[in-house]
Short mmCIF file of C-alpha atoms in Angstrom, two decimals:
data_model
loop_
_atom_site.label_atom_id
_atom_site.label_comp_id
_atom_site.label_asym_id
_atom_site.label_seq_id
_atom_site.Cartn_x
_atom_site.Cartn_y
_atom_site.Cartn_z
CA MET A 5 -5.76 -45.18 -11.90
CA ARG A 6 -5.60 -41.72 -13.23
CA ILE A 7 -8.97 -40.77 -11.43
CA SER A 8 -7.72 -42.43 -8.36
CA TYR A 9 -4.55 -40.33 -8.26
CA LYS A 10 -6.27 -37.16 -8.97
CA THR A 11 -8.57 -38.07 -6.06
CA SER A 12 -5.61 -38.56 -3.82
CA GLU A 13 -4.10 -35.22 -4.98
CA PHE A 14 -7.31 -33.66 -4.35
CA GLN A 15 -7.47 -35.05 -0.83
CA THR A 16 -3.78 -34.20 -0.11
CA ALA A 17 -4.41 -30.98 -1.13
CA LEU A 18 -7.49 -30.51 0.71
CA SER A 19 -5.68 -31.89 3.94
CA GLN A 20 -3.34 -29.42 3.40
CA SER A 21 -5.89 -26.51 3.12
CA GLU A 22 -7.53 -27.67 6.21
CA GLN A 23 -4.17 -27.74 8.19
CA ALA A 24 -3.65 -24.20 6.89
CA SER A 25 -7.06 -23.05 7.99
CA SER A 26 -6.73 -24.66 11.51
CA ILE A 27 -3.24 -23.10 11.88
CA ARG A 28 -4.91 -19.66 11.01
CA PHE A 29 -7.76 -20.19 13.28
CA TRP A 30 -5.38 -20.99 16.26
CA VAL A 31 -3.17 -17.87 15.79
CA GLN A 32 -6.40 -15.93 15.62
CA PHE A 33 -7.79 -17.59 18.66
CA THR A 34 -4.71 -17.29 20.77
CA GLY A 35 -4.32 -13.79 19.91
CA LEU A 36 -7.91 -12.95 20.88
CA ARG A 37 -7.55 -14.96 24.15
CA SER A 38 -4.27 -12.98 24.88
CA ILE A 39 -6.40 -9.65 24.23
CA LEU A 40 -9.25 -10.80 26.36
CA SER A 41 -6.86 -11.92 28.99
CA ALA A 42 -5.25 -8.63 29.04
CA GLN A 43 -8.45 -6.66 28.83
CA ARG A 44 -9.71 -8.60 31.96
CA ASP A 45 -6.72 -8.15 34.01
CA ASN A 46 -6.26 -4.37 32.97
CA THR A 47 -9.90 -3.65 34.05
CA MET A 48 -9.40 -5.28 37.13
CA ALA A 49 -5.99 -3.45 38.02
CA SER A 50 -7.06 -0.16 36.79
CA LEU A 51 -6.91 2.72 39.45
CA ALA A 52 -7.37 6.40 39.28
CA THR A 53 -3.74 7.75 39.68
CA ALA A 54 -4.83 11.11 41.58
CA GLU A 55 -6.76 8.92 44.02
CA VAL A 56 -3.90 6.74 44.66
CA CYS A 57 -1.64 9.70 45.26
CA ASP A 58 -4.08 11.20 47.77
CA SER A 59 -4.46 8.21 49.76
CA ASN A 60 -0.62 6.81 49.52
CA ALA A 61 1.29 9.71 50.85
CA SER A 62 3.52 7.53 52.91
CA VAL A 63 4.30 5.00 50.25
CA LEU A 64 5.11 8.15 48.07
CA ALA A 65 7.60 9.32 50.66
CA SER A 66 9.07 6.04 50.88
CA GLY A 67 9.83 5.69 47.03
CA ASP A 68 7.85 2.50 46.72
CA LEU A 69 5.17 4.54 44.76
CA ARG A 70 6.72 7.17 42.09
CA VAL A 71 5.19 9.37 39.77
CA LEU A 72 6.76 10.14 36.28
CA HIS A 73 7.25 13.74 35.15
CA PRO A 74 4.39 14.82 32.89
CA VAL A 75 6.28 14.75 29.47
CA PHE A 76 4.41 12.10 27.71
CA GLN A 77 1.64 12.32 24.94
CA ILE A 78 -1.45 10.05 25.13
CA TYR A 79 -2.09 7.62 22.20
CA GLY A 80 -3.97 4.29 21.48
CA GLN A 81 -7.79 3.74 22.43
CA ASN A 82 -7.04 3.04 26.08
CA ARG A 83 -6.28 5.95 28.02
CA THR A 84 -6.28 4.03 31.21
CA PHE A 85 -3.96 0.87 31.28
CA SER A 86 -1.84 -0.98 34.01
CA GLY A 87 0.24 -3.98 34.42
CA PRO A 88 3.49 -5.61 35.27
CA ILE A 89 6.63 -3.88 33.58
CA VAL A 90 9.07 -5.15 31.18
CA THR A 91 11.95 -2.82 30.65
CA LEU A 92 13.95 -2.05 27.32
CA LYS A 93 16.77 0.38 26.81
CA VAL A 94 17.50 1.29 23.22
CA PHE A 95 18.54 4.16 21.31
CA GLU A 96 17.38 4.87 17.64
CA ASP A 97 17.00 1.11 17.11
CA ASN A 98 13.77 -0.68 17.34
CA VAL A 99 14.83 -4.59 16.51
CA LEU A 100 14.57 -5.52 20.25
CA VAL A 101 11.10 -3.66 20.47
CA ARG A 102 9.71 -5.84 18.05
CA GLU A 103 11.23 -9.17 19.55
CA LEU A 104 9.64 -8.26 22.75
CA LEU A 105 6.19 -7.25 21.36
CA GLU A 106 6.09 -10.78 19.25
CA THR A 107 6.10 -12.55 22.79
CA ARG A 108 2.81 -13.05 24.60
CA GLY A 109 2.14 -9.89 26.46
CA GLU A 110 -0.24 -11.38 29.01
CA GLY A 111 -1.21 -7.99 30.35
CA ARG A 112 2.17 -6.39 30.93
CA VAL A 113 3.30 -2.87 29.96
CA LEU A 114 6.52 -2.58 27.69
CA VAL A 115 8.57 0.46 28.90
CA ILE A 116 11.11 1.66 26.41
CA ASP A 117 13.88 4.10 27.13
CA GLY A 118 14.86 5.43 23.88
CA GLY A 119 17.19 7.87 25.44
CA GLY A 120 14.45 10.61 24.82
CA SER A 121 15.55 10.90 21.21
CA LEU A 122 13.39 13.00 19.05
CA ARG A 123 15.16 12.08 15.86
CA CYS A 124 13.13 9.03 14.84
CA ALA A 125 10.24 6.77 15.72
CA LEU A 126 10.77 3.47 18.08
CA VAL A 127 6.93 2.22 17.48
CA GLY A 128 4.77 2.41 14.54
CA GLY A 129 1.40 1.16 13.49
CA ASN A 130 2.27 -2.31 12.62
CA MET A 131 4.02 -2.67 16.22
CA GLY A 132 1.04 -1.19 17.77
CA GLN A 133 -1.29 -4.09 16.12
CA LEU A 134 1.33 -6.46 17.19
CA ALA A 135 1.14 -5.43 20.86
CA GLN A 136 -2.51 -5.45 20.68
CA ASN A 137 -2.90 -9.07 19.03
CA MET A 138 -0.22 -10.46 21.66
CA GLY A 139 -1.92 -9.06 24.64
CA TRP A 140 0.29 -6.15 25.97
CA ALA A 141 -1.67 -3.78 27.97
CA GLY A 142 0.43 -0.90 26.88
CA ILE A 143 3.72 0.67 25.65
CA VAL A 144 5.49 3.68 27.36
CA VAL A 145 8.33 5.23 25.33
CA ASN A 146 10.88 7.51 26.11
CA GLY A 147 11.18 8.58 22.52
CA CYS A 148 9.02 9.06 19.56
CA ILE A 149 6.35 6.82 17.70
CA ARG A 150 4.80 7.07 14.22
CA ASP A 151 1.75 6.07 12.31
CA VAL A 152 -0.26 7.99 15.19
CA ASP A 153 -3.88 7.27 13.31
CA GLU A 154 -3.06 3.52 13.20
CA ILE A 155 -1.85 3.51 16.82
CA ASN A 156 -5.14 5.29 17.77
CA GLU A 157 -7.07 2.44 16.51
CA CYS A 158 -5.28 -0.09 18.60
CA SER A 159 -6.88 -1.21 21.69
CA ILE A 160 -3.79 -0.70 23.90
CA GLY A 161 -2.58 2.23 25.65
CA VAL A 162 0.52 3.90 24.49
CA ARG A 163 2.66 6.87 25.83
CA ALA A 164 5.46 8.67 24.17
CA LEU A 165 7.41 11.96 23.96
CA ALA A 166 6.08 12.75 20.26
CA SER A 167 5.51 11.62 16.99
CA HIS A 168 8.09 11.37 14.14
CA PRO A 169 7.78 10.07 10.64
CA LEU A 170 11.44 8.72 10.14
CA LYS A 171 11.62 5.05 11.10
CA SER A 172 14.72 3.98 13.32
CA SER A 173 17.51 1.72 12.23
CA LYS A 174 17.77 -2.00 12.57
CA LYS A 175 20.81 -3.09 14.33
CA GLY A 176 19.42 -5.05 17.30
CA VAL A 177 21.42 -3.21 19.94
CA GLY A 178 20.01 -2.69 23.34
CA GLU A 179 19.42 -4.19 26.80
CA LYS A 180 16.47 -6.11 28.05
CA HIS A 181 15.18 -6.13 31.83
CA VAL A 182 17.56 -3.61 33.21
CA PRO A 183 16.63 -0.54 35.38
CA LEU A 184 15.78 2.72 33.76
CA HIS A 185 15.61 6.31 34.42
CA ILE A 186 12.72 8.12 32.70
CA ALA A 187 11.09 11.24 33.55
CA GLY A 188 12.88 11.54 36.69
CA THR A 189 11.96 8.13 38.02
CA LEU A 190 13.63 5.03 38.44
CA ILE A 191 11.74 1.96 36.63
CA ARG A 192 12.64 -1.61 37.42
CA ASP A 193 11.64 -4.62 35.48
CA GLY A 194 8.84 -6.41 37.22
CA GLU A 195 7.41 -3.19 38.94
CA TRP A 196 3.85 -2.11 38.22
CA LEU A 197 2.85 0.82 36.14
CA TYR A 198 -0.54 2.43 36.31
CA ALA A 199 -1.55 5.15 33.75
CA ASP A 200 -4.35 7.17 32.98
CA SER A 201 -5.46 10.70 31.87
CA ASP A 202 -3.88 12.40 34.87
CA GLY A 203 -0.31 10.67 34.68
CA ILE A 204 1.85 7.54 35.09
CA LEU A 205 2.52 5.95 38.50
CA ILE A 206 5.18 3.45 39.11
CA SER A 207 4.89 1.01 42.09
CA LYS A 208 7.27 -1.35 43.61
CA ASN A 209 4.05 -3.73 44.19
CA GLU A 210 0.69 -4.46 42.55
CA LEU A 211 -1.89 -1.86 44.15
CA SER A 212 -5.42 -3.03 45.32
CA VAL A 213 -8.41 -1.70 43.44
#
């Protein structure tokens, strides 16, 4: 009976171990699938911003295509990225930033209006890795980031005003999916963002490659 009990106990432990391994594999697989999907979609949607401006003067004049003022620094491995926009308005508080990045990115771009604050960072290395794992194409921060070396190792595109070593508060105050006014430009949830080394464009609709 003792041998049978130990064998059963071992089998139970083995079963639990197998379940844990399966869960870890599924999490890793899901994250990898999101990354590959985002990279595939991002490659398909990538456009040279200068060429877009040259060939779309009338759309620029109408306001359906807009150019952000050149105030952002370039971070992350992907200097070129694009995708549908998810907007977030916060001030020196990054709880909602993490909440959104914990959802599946599906090639979208998180645009954060941090009020232009230069007193703390809204995004750090852990969030950069999270964004990569969850399949976000990029993050644009009207504010600061930190852990620059870590973010520069992430396969996403990141834009921010500057870097700052101080972390933000954790109150959970802010607004999701609201219109933002950043860098002289109105940005709406669901519009499209295109970024490369020349700058950042906001388009009412998805642009053709």
